[in-house]
Amino acid sequence: MIRFCAPAVRRTAGVALLAALTAPVAFTAGEHAHGHGHGSAATPAATPAVGAPGQAAQVTRTIEVVMNDQMRFVPASVQVKAGETVRFALHNQGALAHEMVLGALPDLKAHAEMMRQMPDMKHAEPNAVTLGAGERGAIVWQFTQAGTVDFACTLPGHMEAGMVGQVQVTR
């Protein structure tokens, strides 16, 4: 099942762009606070190369990630094994809102552009969480194959200022 933004947002974003960037993925995680579902180009959809939403019972380890107003993730690079399910325990230590979105870099860049056009967009997808100042949140994710999975804060200007990172998935 794919969940889409409200019709007005679909029109604004362009139906062709949404169709081009949407992958047929069934999302199982619930919404985070203050959000509504997207499952569209609004939030890059999961693909086999990126992975899949994880089950909390399958988590093998937790990776602490801090987001800050220097527009950085700490750490900005992590390593996991293919097949591993991890919990990213996120803490926004800044005074600004920040988010973490897992995806392929081209999709994250397209999403960042969309966020500039719709800066009040909120996420409710298993591969994304937006946190206000001082808030904590989590993403549970299964990395299904070896390669590189990118992550970024796609709030306007944050990605461009360097708020990006990578997950190296090894065999």
PDB file of C-alpha atoms in Angstrom:
ATOM      1  CA  MET A   1       0.000   0.000   0.000  1.00  0.00           C
ATOM      2  CA  ILE A   2       1.312   3.444  -0.904  1.00  0.00           C
ATOM      3  CA  ARG A   3       0.161   6.478   1.078  1.00  0.00           C
ATOM      4  CA  PHE A   4       0.098   9.834  -0.687  1.00  0.00           C
ATOM      5  CA  CYS A   5      -0.032  13.453   0.397  1.00  0.00           C
ATOM      6  CA  ALA A   6      -3.269  15.401   0.137  1.00  0.00           C
ATOM      7  CA  PRO A   7      -4.508  16.082  -3.434  1.00  0.00           C
ATOM      8  CA  ALA A   8      -3.339  19.710  -3.307  1.00  0.00           C
ATOM      9  CA  VAL A   9       0.190  18.572  -2.485  1.00  0.00           C
ATOM     10  CA  ARG A  10       0.125  16.006  -5.316  1.00  0.00           C
ATOM     11  CA  ARG A  11      -0.861  18.739  -7.758  1.00  0.00           C
ATOM     12  CA  THR A  12       1.839  21.049  -6.436  1.00  0.00           C
ATOM     13  CA  ALA A  13       4.532  18.384  -6.620  1.00  0.00           C
ATOM     14  CA  GLY A  14       3.477  17.178 -10.048  1.00  0.00           C
ATOM     15  CA  VAL A  15       1.874  13.827 -10.636  1.00  0.00           C
ATOM     16  CA  ALA A  16       4.571  12.830 -13.142  1.00  0.00           C
ATOM     17  CA  LEU A  17       7.354  13.443 -10.618  1.00  0.00           C
ATOM     18  CA  LEU A  18       5.500  11.482  -7.959  1.00  0.00           C
ATOM     19  CA  ALA A  19       4.965   8.534 -10.286  1.00  0.00           C
ATOM     20  CA  ALA A  20       8.586   8.572 -11.418  1.00  0.00           C
ATOM     21  CA  LEU A  21      10.023   8.480  -7.909  1.00  0.00           C
ATOM     22  CA  THR A  22       7.481   6.242  -6.171  1.00  0.00           C
ATOM     23  CA  ALA A  23       8.330   2.618  -5.536  1.00  0.00           C
ATOM     24  CA  PRO A  24       5.646   0.028  -4.722  1.00  0.00           C
ATOM     25  CA  VAL A  25       6.491  -0.517  -1.056  1.00  0.00           C
ATOM     26  CA  ALA A  26       4.172  -1.542   1.776  1.00  0.00           C
ATOM     27  CA  PHE A  27       4.960   0.634   4.788  1.00  0.00           C
ATOM     28  CA  THR A  28       4.266  -0.924   8.159  1.00  0.00           C
ATOM     29  CA  ALA A  29       5.517   1.621  10.675  1.00  0.00           C
ATOM     30  CA  GLY A  30       3.225   4.201  12.247  1.00  0.00           C
ATOM     31  CA  GLU A  31       3.335   7.936  11.969  1.00  0.00           C
ATOM     32  CA  HIS A  32       5.560  10.106  14.098  1.00  0.00           C
ATOM     33  CA  ALA A  33       4.235  13.128  15.953  1.00  0.00           C
ATOM     34  CA  HIS A  34       2.782  15.997  13.938  1.00  0.00           C
ATOM     35  CA  GLY A  35       2.988  14.210  10.587  1.00  0.00           C
ATOM     36  CA  HIS A  36       0.952  12.695   7.806  1.00  0.00           C
ATOM     37  CA  GLY A  37       1.825   9.841   5.474  1.00  0.00           C
ATOM     38  CA  HIS A  38       3.608  10.219   2.150  1.00  0.00           C
ATOM     39  CA  GLY A  39       4.945   7.016   0.538  1.00  0.00           C
ATOM     40  CA  SER A  40       5.638   9.163  -2.538  1.00  0.00           C
ATOM     41  CA  ALA A  41       8.391  11.366  -3.873  1.00  0.00           C
ATOM     42  CA  ALA A  42       7.646  13.492  -0.827  1.00  0.00           C
ATOM     43  CA  THR A  43       9.760  11.007   1.093  1.00  0.00           C
ATOM     44  CA  PRO A  44      12.061   8.782  -0.953  1.00  0.00           C
ATOM     45  CA  ALA A  45      10.534   5.325  -0.974  1.00  0.00           C
ATOM     46  CA  ALA A  46      12.462   2.272   0.087  1.00  0.00           C
ATOM     47  CA  THR A  47      14.019   0.206  -2.690  1.00  0.00           C
ATOM     48  CA  PRO A  48      15.826  -3.121  -2.328  1.00  0.00           C
ATOM     49  CA  ALA A  49      19.175  -1.276  -2.526  1.00  0.00           C
ATOM     50  CA  VAL A  50      18.159   0.945   0.403  1.00  0.00           C
ATOM     51  CA  GLY A  51      16.530  -1.758   2.504  1.00  0.00           C
ATOM     52  CA  ALA A  52      13.192  -2.163   4.222  1.00  0.00           C
ATOM     53  CA  PRO A  53      11.394  -1.136   7.400  1.00  0.00           C
ATOM     54  CA  GLY A  54      12.638  -3.281  10.259  1.00  0.00           C
ATOM     55  CA  GLN A  55      10.811  -5.058  13.049  1.00  0.00           C
ATOM     56  CA  ALA A  56      11.734  -3.950  16.581  1.00  0.00           C
ATOM     57  CA  ALA A  57      12.000  -7.590  17.692  1.00  0.00           C
ATOM     58  CA  GLN A  58      14.701  -8.179  15.047  1.00  0.00           C
ATOM     59  CA  VAL A  59      17.003  -5.280  16.075  1.00  0.00           C
ATOM     60  CA  THR A  60      20.565  -6.549  16.598  1.00  0.00           C
ATOM     61  CA  ARG A  61      22.033  -3.221  17.723  1.00  0.00           C
ATOM     62  CA  THR A  62      21.298   0.434  18.299  1.00  0.00           C
ATOM     63  CA  ILE A  63      23.280   3.212  16.648  1.00  0.00           C
ATOM     64  CA  GLU A  64      23.128   6.587  18.427  1.00  0.00           C
ATOM     65  CA  VAL A  65      22.991   9.536  16.011  1.00  0.00           C
ATOM     66  CA  VAL A  66      23.069  13.179  17.083  1.00  0.00           C
ATOM     67  CA  MET A  67      21.743  15.956  14.845  1.00  0.00           C
ATOM     68  CA  ASN A  68      22.962  19.511  15.488  1.00  0.00           C
ATOM     69  CA  ASP A  69      22.760  23.097  14.289  1.00  0.00           C
ATOM     70  CA  GLN A  70      26.215  22.864  12.721  1.00  0.00           C
ATOM     71  CA  MET A  71      24.239  20.896  10.086  1.00  0.00           C
ATOM     72  CA  ARG A  72      25.930  17.617  10.882  1.00  0.00           C
ATOM     73  CA  PHE A  73      25.047  14.080  11.868  1.00  0.00           C
ATOM     74  CA  VAL A  74      27.351  12.553  14.468  1.00  0.00           C
ATOM     75  CA  PRO A  75      28.440  10.034  13.352  1.00  0.00           C
ATOM     76  CA  ALA A  76      28.090  10.815   9.657  1.00  0.00           C
ATOM     77  CA  SER A  77      29.233   7.351   8.603  1.00  0.00           C
ATOM     78  CA  VAL A  78      28.290   3.969  10.022  1.00  0.00           C
ATOM     79  CA  GLN A  79      28.848   0.351   9.037  1.00  0.00           C
ATOM     80  CA  VAL A  80      26.301  -2.461   9.165  1.00  0.00           C
ATOM     81  CA  LYS A  81      26.124  -5.957   7.725  1.00  0.00           C
ATOM     82  CA  ALA A  82      23.723  -6.975   4.961  1.00  0.00           C
ATOM     83  CA  GLY A  83      20.634  -8.486   6.563  1.00  0.00           C
ATOM     84  CA  GLU A  84      21.175  -6.614   9.838  1.00  0.00           C
ATOM     85  CA  THR A  85      18.282  -4.740  11.452  1.00  0.00           C
ATOM     86  CA  VAL A  86      19.359  -1.657  13.398  1.00  0.00           C
ATOM     87  CA  ARG A  87      17.668   1.003  15.458  1.00  0.00           C
ATOM     88  CA  PHE A  88      18.911   4.523  14.818  1.00  0.00           C
ATOM     89  CA  ALA A  89      18.365   6.306  18.145  1.00  0.00           C
ATOM     90  CA  LEU A  90      18.198   9.940  17.069  1.00  0.00           C
ATOM     91  CA  HIS A  91      18.669  13.006  19.254  1.00  0.00           C
ATOM     92  CA  ASN A  92      18.263  16.534  17.941  1.00  0.00           C
ATOM     93  CA  GLN A  93      20.640  18.547  20.123  1.00  0.00           C
ATOM     94  CA  GLY A  94      20.028  21.714  18.126  1.00  0.00           C
ATOM     95  CA  ALA A  95      17.643  24.634  18.486  1.00  0.00           C
ATOM     96  CA  LEU A  96      16.335  24.049  14.935  1.00  0.00           C
ATOM     97  CA  ALA A  97      14.213  21.184  13.623  1.00  0.00           C
ATOM     98  CA  HIS A  98      16.189  18.446  11.862  1.00  0.00           C
ATOM     99  CA  GLU A  99      15.347  15.153  10.204  1.00  0.00           C
ATOM    100  CA  MET A 100      16.971  11.953   9.095  1.00  0.00           C
ATOM    101  CA  VAL A 101      15.787  10.375   5.857  1.00  0.00           C
ATOM    102  CA  LEU A 102      17.326   7.134   4.556  1.00  0.00           C
ATOM    103  CA  GLY A 103      17.459   6.757   0.778  1.00  0.00           C
ATOM    104  CA  ALA A 104      19.476   6.871  -2.412  1.00  0.00           C
ATOM    105  CA  LEU A 105      21.302  10.183  -2.880  1.00  0.00           C
ATOM    106  CA  PRO A 106      19.465  11.182  -6.096  1.00  0.00           C
ATOM    107  CA  ASP A 107      16.104  10.627  -4.364  1.00  0.00           C
ATOM    108  CA  LEU A 108      17.229  12.577  -1.294  1.00  0.00           C
ATOM    109  CA  LYS A 109      18.314  15.492  -3.496  1.00  0.00           C
ATOM    110  CA  ALA A 110      14.945  15.463  -5.290  1.00  0.00           C
ATOM    111  CA  HIS A 111      13.192  15.378  -1.937  1.00  0.00           C
ATOM    112  CA  ALA A 112      15.284  18.309  -0.650  1.00  0.00           C
ATOM    113  CA  GLU A 113      14.177  20.314  -3.694  1.00  0.00           C
ATOM    114  CA  MET A 114      10.558  19.422  -2.971  1.00  0.00           C
ATOM    115  CA  MET A 115      11.022  20.476   0.655  1.00  0.00           C
ATOM    116  CA  ARG A 116      12.153  23.928  -0.541  1.00  0.00           C
ATOM    117  CA  GLN A 117       8.823  24.222  -2.372  1.00  0.00           C
ATOM    118  CA  MET A 118       6.780  22.826   0.557  1.00  0.00           C
ATOM    119  CA  PRO A 119       8.774  23.627   3.730  1.00  0.00           C
ATOM    120  CA  ASP A 120       5.925  22.701   6.095  1.00  0.00           C
ATOM    121  CA  MET A 121       5.762  19.101   4.823  1.00  0.00           C
ATOM    122  CA  LYS A 122       5.973  16.538   7.637  1.00  0.00           C
ATOM    123  CA  HIS A 123       7.054  12.913   7.302  1.00  0.00           C
ATOM    124  CA  ALA A 124       5.408   9.747   8.497  1.00  0.00           C
ATOM    125  CA  GLU A 125       7.407   7.055   6.765  1.00  0.00           C
ATOM    126  CA  PRO A 126       9.519   4.296   8.273  1.00  0.00           C
ATOM    127  CA  ASN A 127      12.685   5.654   6.582  1.00  0.00           C
ATOM    128  CA  ALA A 128      12.271   9.221   7.890  1.00  0.00           C
ATOM    129  CA  VAL A 129      11.786  11.098  11.130  1.00  0.00           C
ATOM    130  CA  THR A 130      11.606  14.837  11.811  1.00  0.00           C
ATOM    131  CA  LEU A 131      12.533  16.077  15.279  1.00  0.00           C
ATOM    132  CA  GLY A 132      12.072  19.455  16.906  1.00  0.00           C
ATOM    133  CA  ALA A 133      14.687  21.052  19.142  1.00  0.00           C
ATOM    134  CA  GLY A 134      15.735  18.653  21.899  1.00  0.00           C
ATOM    135  CA  GLU A 135      13.483  15.824  20.694  1.00  0.00           C
ATOM    136  CA  ARG A 136      14.421  12.159  20.383  1.00  0.00           C
ATOM    137  CA  GLY A 137      13.169   9.613  17.888  1.00  0.00           C
ATOM    138  CA  ALA A 138      14.103   6.387  16.146  1.00  0.00           C
ATOM    139  CA  ILE A 139      14.186   4.602  12.823  1.00  0.00           C
ATOM    140  CA  VAL A 140      14.246   0.789  12.757  1.00  0.00           C
ATOM    141  CA  TRP A 141      15.663  -0.382   9.456  1.00  0.00           C
ATOM    142  CA  GLN A 142      16.782  -3.629   7.845  1.00  0.00           C
ATOM    143  CA  PHE A 143      19.654  -3.312   5.398  1.00  0.00           C
ATOM    144  CA  THR A 144      18.931  -5.994   2.831  1.00  0.00           C
ATOM    145  CA  GLN A 145      22.014  -5.917   0.607  1.00  0.00           C
ATOM    146  CA  ALA A 146      25.620  -4.746   0.481  1.00  0.00           C
ATOM    147  CA  GLY A 147      26.348  -1.271  -0.802  1.00  0.00           C
ATOM    148  CA  THR A 148      25.932   2.312   0.329  1.00  0.00           C
ATOM    149  CA  VAL A 149      22.750   3.806   1.757  1.00  0.00           C
ATOM    150  CA  ASP A 150      22.680   7.566   2.125  1.00  0.00           C
ATOM    151  CA  PHE A 151      20.876   9.657   4.703  1.00  0.00           C
ATOM    152  CA  ALA A 152      20.254  13.383   4.918  1.00  0.00           C
ATOM    153  CA  CYS A 153      18.291  16.153   6.528  1.00  0.00           C
ATOM    154  CA  THR A 154      16.157  17.396   3.642  1.00  0.00           C
ATOM    155  CA  LEU A 155      14.757  20.435   5.442  1.00  0.00           C
ATOM    156  CA  PRO A 156      15.433  23.537   3.307  1.00  0.00           C
ATOM    157  CA  GLY A 157      19.144  24.375   3.253  1.00  0.00           C
ATOM    158  CA  HIS A 158      20.252  21.637   5.670  1.00  0.00           C
ATOM    159  CA  MET A 159      21.427  19.065   3.117  1.00  0.00           C
ATOM    160  CA  GLU A 160      23.166  21.771   1.109  1.00  0.00           C
ATOM    161  CA  ALA A 161      24.978  22.894   4.281  1.00  0.00           C
ATOM    162  CA  GLY A 162      26.433  19.396   4.710  1.00  0.00           C
ATOM    163  CA  MET A 163      23.842  17.524   6.772  1.00  0.00           C
ATOM    164  CA  VAL A 164      24.391  14.194   5.017  1.00  0.00           C
ATOM    165  CA  GLY A 165      25.767  10.792   5.898  1.00  0.00           C
ATOM    166  CA  GLN A 166      26.228   7.241   4.680  1.00  0.00           C
ATOM    167  CA  VAL A 167      25.656   3.712   5.851  1.00  0.00           C
ATOM    168  CA  GLN A 168      28.211   1.279   4.463  1.00  0.00           C
ATOM    169  CA  VAL A 169      26.515  -2.111   4.199  1.00  0.00           C
ATOM    170  CA  THR A 170      29.013  -4.981   4.056  1.00  0.00           C
ATOM    171  CA  ARG A 171      28.508  -8.688   3.395  1.00  0.00           C
TER     172      ARG A 171
END
